[in-house]
mmCIF file of C-alpha atoms in Angstrom:
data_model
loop_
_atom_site.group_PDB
_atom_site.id
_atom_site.type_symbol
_atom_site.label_atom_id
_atom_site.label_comp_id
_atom_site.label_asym_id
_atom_site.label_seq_id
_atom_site.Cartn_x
_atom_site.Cartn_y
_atom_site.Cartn_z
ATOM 1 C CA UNK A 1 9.659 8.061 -13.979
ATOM 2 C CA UNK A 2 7.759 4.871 -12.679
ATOM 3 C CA UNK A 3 8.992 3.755 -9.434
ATOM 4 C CA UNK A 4 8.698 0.020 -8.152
ATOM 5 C CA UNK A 5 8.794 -0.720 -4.403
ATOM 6 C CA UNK A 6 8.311 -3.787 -2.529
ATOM 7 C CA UNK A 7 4.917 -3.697 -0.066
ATOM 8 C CA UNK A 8 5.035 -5.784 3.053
ATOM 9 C CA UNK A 9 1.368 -6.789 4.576
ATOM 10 C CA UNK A 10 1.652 -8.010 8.185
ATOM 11 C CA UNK A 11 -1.455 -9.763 10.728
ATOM 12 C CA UNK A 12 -1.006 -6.645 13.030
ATOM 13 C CA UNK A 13 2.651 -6.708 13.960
ATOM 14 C CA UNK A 14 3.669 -4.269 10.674
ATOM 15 C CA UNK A 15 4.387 -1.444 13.508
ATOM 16 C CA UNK A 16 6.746 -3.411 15.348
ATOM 17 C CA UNK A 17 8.372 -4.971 11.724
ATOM 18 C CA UNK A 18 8.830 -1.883 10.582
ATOM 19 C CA UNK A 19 10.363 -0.333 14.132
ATOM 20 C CA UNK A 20 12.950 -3.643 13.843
ATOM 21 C CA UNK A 21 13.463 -2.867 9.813
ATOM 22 C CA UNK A 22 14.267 0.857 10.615
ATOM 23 C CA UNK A 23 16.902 -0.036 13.493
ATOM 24 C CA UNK A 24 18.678 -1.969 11.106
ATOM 25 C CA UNK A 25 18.625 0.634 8.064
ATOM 26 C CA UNK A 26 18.191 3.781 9.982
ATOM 27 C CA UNK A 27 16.170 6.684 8.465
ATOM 28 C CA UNK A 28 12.763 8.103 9.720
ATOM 29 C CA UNK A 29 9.091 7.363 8.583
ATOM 30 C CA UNK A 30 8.067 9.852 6.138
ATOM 31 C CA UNK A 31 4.484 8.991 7.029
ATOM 32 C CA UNK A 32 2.892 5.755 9.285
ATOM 33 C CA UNK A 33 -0.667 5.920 9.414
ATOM 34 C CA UNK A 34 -3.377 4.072 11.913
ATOM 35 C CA UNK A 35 -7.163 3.069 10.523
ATOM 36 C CA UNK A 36 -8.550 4.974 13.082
ATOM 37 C CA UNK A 37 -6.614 7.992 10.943
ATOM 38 C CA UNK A 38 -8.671 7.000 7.983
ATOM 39 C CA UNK A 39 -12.200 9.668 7.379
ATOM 40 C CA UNK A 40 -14.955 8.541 8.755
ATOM 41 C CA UNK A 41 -16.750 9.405 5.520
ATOM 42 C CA UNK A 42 -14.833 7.924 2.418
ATOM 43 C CA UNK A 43 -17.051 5.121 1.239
ATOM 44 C CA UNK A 44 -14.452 2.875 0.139
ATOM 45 C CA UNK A 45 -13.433 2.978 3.797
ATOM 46 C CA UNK A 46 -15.390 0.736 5.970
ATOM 47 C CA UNK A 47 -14.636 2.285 10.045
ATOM 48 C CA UNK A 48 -12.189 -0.260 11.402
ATOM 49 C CA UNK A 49 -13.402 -2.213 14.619
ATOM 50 C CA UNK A 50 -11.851 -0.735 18.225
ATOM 51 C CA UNK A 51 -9.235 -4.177 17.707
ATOM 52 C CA UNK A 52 -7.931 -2.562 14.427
ATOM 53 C CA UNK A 53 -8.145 0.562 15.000
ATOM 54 C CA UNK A 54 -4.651 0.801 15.792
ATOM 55 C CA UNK A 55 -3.161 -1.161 13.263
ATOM 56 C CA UNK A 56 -1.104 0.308 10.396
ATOM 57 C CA UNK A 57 -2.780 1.797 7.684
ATOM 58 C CA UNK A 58 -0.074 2.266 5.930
ATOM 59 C CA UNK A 59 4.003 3.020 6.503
ATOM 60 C CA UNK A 60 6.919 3.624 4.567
ATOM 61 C CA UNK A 61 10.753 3.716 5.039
ATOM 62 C CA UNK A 62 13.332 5.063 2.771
ATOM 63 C CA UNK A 63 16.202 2.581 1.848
ATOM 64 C CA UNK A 64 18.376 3.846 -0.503
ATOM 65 C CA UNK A 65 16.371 4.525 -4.118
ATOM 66 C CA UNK A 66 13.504 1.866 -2.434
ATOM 67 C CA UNK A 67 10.865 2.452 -0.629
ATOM 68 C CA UNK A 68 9.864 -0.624 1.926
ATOM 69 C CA UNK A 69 5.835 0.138 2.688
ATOM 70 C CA UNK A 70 3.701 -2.025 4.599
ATOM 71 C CA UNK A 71 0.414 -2.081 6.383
ATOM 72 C CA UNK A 72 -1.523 -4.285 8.809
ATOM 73 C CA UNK A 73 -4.282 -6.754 7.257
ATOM 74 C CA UNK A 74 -7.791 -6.164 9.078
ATOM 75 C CA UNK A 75 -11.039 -8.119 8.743
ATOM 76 C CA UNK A 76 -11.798 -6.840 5.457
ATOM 77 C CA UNK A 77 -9.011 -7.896 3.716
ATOM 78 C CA UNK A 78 -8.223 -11.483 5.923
ATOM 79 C CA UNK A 79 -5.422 -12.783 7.590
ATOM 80 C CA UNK A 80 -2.256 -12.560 5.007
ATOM 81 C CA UNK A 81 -0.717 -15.843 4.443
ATOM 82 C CA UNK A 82 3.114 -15.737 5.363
ATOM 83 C CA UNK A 83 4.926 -15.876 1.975
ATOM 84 C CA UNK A 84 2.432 -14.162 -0.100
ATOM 85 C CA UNK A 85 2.207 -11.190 1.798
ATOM 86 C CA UNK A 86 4.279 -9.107 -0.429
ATOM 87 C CA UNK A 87 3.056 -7.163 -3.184
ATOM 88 C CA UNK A 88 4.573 -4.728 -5.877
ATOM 89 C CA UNK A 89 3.766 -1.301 -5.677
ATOM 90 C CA UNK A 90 4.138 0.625 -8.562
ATOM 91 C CA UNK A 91 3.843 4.667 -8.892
ATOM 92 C CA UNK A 92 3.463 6.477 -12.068
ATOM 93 C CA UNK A 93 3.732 9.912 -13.714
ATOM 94 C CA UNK A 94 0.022 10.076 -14.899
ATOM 95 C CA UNK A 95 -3.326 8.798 -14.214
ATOM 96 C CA UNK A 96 -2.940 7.454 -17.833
ATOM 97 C CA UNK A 97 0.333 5.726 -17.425
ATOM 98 C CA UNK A 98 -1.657 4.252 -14.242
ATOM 99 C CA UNK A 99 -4.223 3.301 -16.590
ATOM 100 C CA UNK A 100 -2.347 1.959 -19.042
ATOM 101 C CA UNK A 101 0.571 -0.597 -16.248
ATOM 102 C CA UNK A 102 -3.380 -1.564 -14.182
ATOM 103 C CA UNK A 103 -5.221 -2.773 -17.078
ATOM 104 C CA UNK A 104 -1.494 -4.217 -18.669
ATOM 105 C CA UNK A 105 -0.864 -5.909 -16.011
ATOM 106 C CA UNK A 106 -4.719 -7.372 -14.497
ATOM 107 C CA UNK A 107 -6.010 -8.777 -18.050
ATOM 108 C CA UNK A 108 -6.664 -12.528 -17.154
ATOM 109 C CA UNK A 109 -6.178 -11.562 -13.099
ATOM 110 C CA UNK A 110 -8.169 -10.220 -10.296
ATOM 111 C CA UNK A 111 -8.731 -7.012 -10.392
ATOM 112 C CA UNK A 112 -10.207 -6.860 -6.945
ATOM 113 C CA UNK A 113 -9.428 -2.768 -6.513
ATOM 114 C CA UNK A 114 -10.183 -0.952 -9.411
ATOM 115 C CA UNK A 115 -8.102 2.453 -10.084
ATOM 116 C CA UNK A 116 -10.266 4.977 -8.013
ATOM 117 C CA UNK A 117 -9.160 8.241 -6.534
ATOM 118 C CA UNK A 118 -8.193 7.874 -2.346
ATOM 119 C CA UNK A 119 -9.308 9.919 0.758
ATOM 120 C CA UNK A 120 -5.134 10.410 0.515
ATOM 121 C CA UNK A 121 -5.210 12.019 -3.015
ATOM 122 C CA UNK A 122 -4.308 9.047 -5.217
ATOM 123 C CA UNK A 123 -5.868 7.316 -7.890
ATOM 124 C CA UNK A 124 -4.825 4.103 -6.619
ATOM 125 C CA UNK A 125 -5.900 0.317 -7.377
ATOM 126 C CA UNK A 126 -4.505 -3.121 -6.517
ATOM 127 C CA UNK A 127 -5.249 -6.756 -8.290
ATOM 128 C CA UNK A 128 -3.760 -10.032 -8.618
ATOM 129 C CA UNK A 129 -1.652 -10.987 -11.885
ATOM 130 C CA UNK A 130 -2.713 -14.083 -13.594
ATOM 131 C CA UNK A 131 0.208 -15.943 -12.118
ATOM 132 C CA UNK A 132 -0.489 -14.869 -8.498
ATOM 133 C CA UNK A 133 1.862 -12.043 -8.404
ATOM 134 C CA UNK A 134 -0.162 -8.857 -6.177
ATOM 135 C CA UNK A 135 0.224 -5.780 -7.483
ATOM 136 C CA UNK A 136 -0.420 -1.968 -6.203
ATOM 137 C CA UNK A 137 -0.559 0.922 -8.729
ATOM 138 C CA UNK A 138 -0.370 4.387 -7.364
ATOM 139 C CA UNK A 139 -0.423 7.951 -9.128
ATOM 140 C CA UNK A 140 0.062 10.901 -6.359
ATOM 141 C CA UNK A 141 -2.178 14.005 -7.729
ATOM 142 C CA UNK A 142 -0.255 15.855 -5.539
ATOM 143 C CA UNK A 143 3.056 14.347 -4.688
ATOM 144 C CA UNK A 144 4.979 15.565 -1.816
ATOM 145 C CA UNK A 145 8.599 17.146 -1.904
#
């Protein structure tokens, strides 16, 4: 079954969000990653600079049947504007159904991540609706428990 979370992008305080969000809600971090965790030989992974090299890669708490994820921008992507720095993230059951919600959803946006498998074993891809809505589309190869 397709799942929909909300995904929360932060200007390098997503660690310290995310600590605040999790004293409120409780639970633990199933994963929280750094770029400096990221191989140093994926393509589609620039090395971050020493600065960002501690920033989050990528984090996610368990609320519930949701999912709140975040990350840290870096120099790549820009500074997030407060207010748009929320995307949807969508997982499937297939790389087709992937397929099928990415190219759905990005006709007459900006598909500025195609779908293309991840150093984290996803075919993953993220784009822009045509009415400004960001959007993250996720199939885990290899899901965990």
């Amino acid at each position: 079954m397709t799942q929909v979370n909300p995904y929360l992008i932060f200007n390098g305080n997503c660690e310290e969000a995310f600590l605040f969000y999790q004293s409120v809600f409780g639970g633990e971090f199933p994963y929280i990653g750094k770029f400096k965790d990221m191989p140093s030989d994926d393509p589609n992974c620039p090395p971050p600079s020493a600065e960002e090299a501690n920033r989050i890669m990528h984090v996610c708490l368990p609320i519930g049947n949701t999912v709140l994820m975040g990350s840290d921008s870096t120099s790549q992507s820009g500074d997030v504007t407060i207010g748009s720095n929320i995307s949807v993230s969508i997982n499937t059951d297939s790389r087709a159904e992937a397929d099928r919600i990415f190219n759905g959803l990005s006709a007459g946006g900006n598909a500025f991540m195609p779908m293309t498998n991840t150093f984290w074993g996803a075919y993953f891809g993220m784009f822009t609706d045509k009415f400004g809505i960001n959007w993250m589309v996720n199939f885990d190869e290899n899901p965990q428990p």
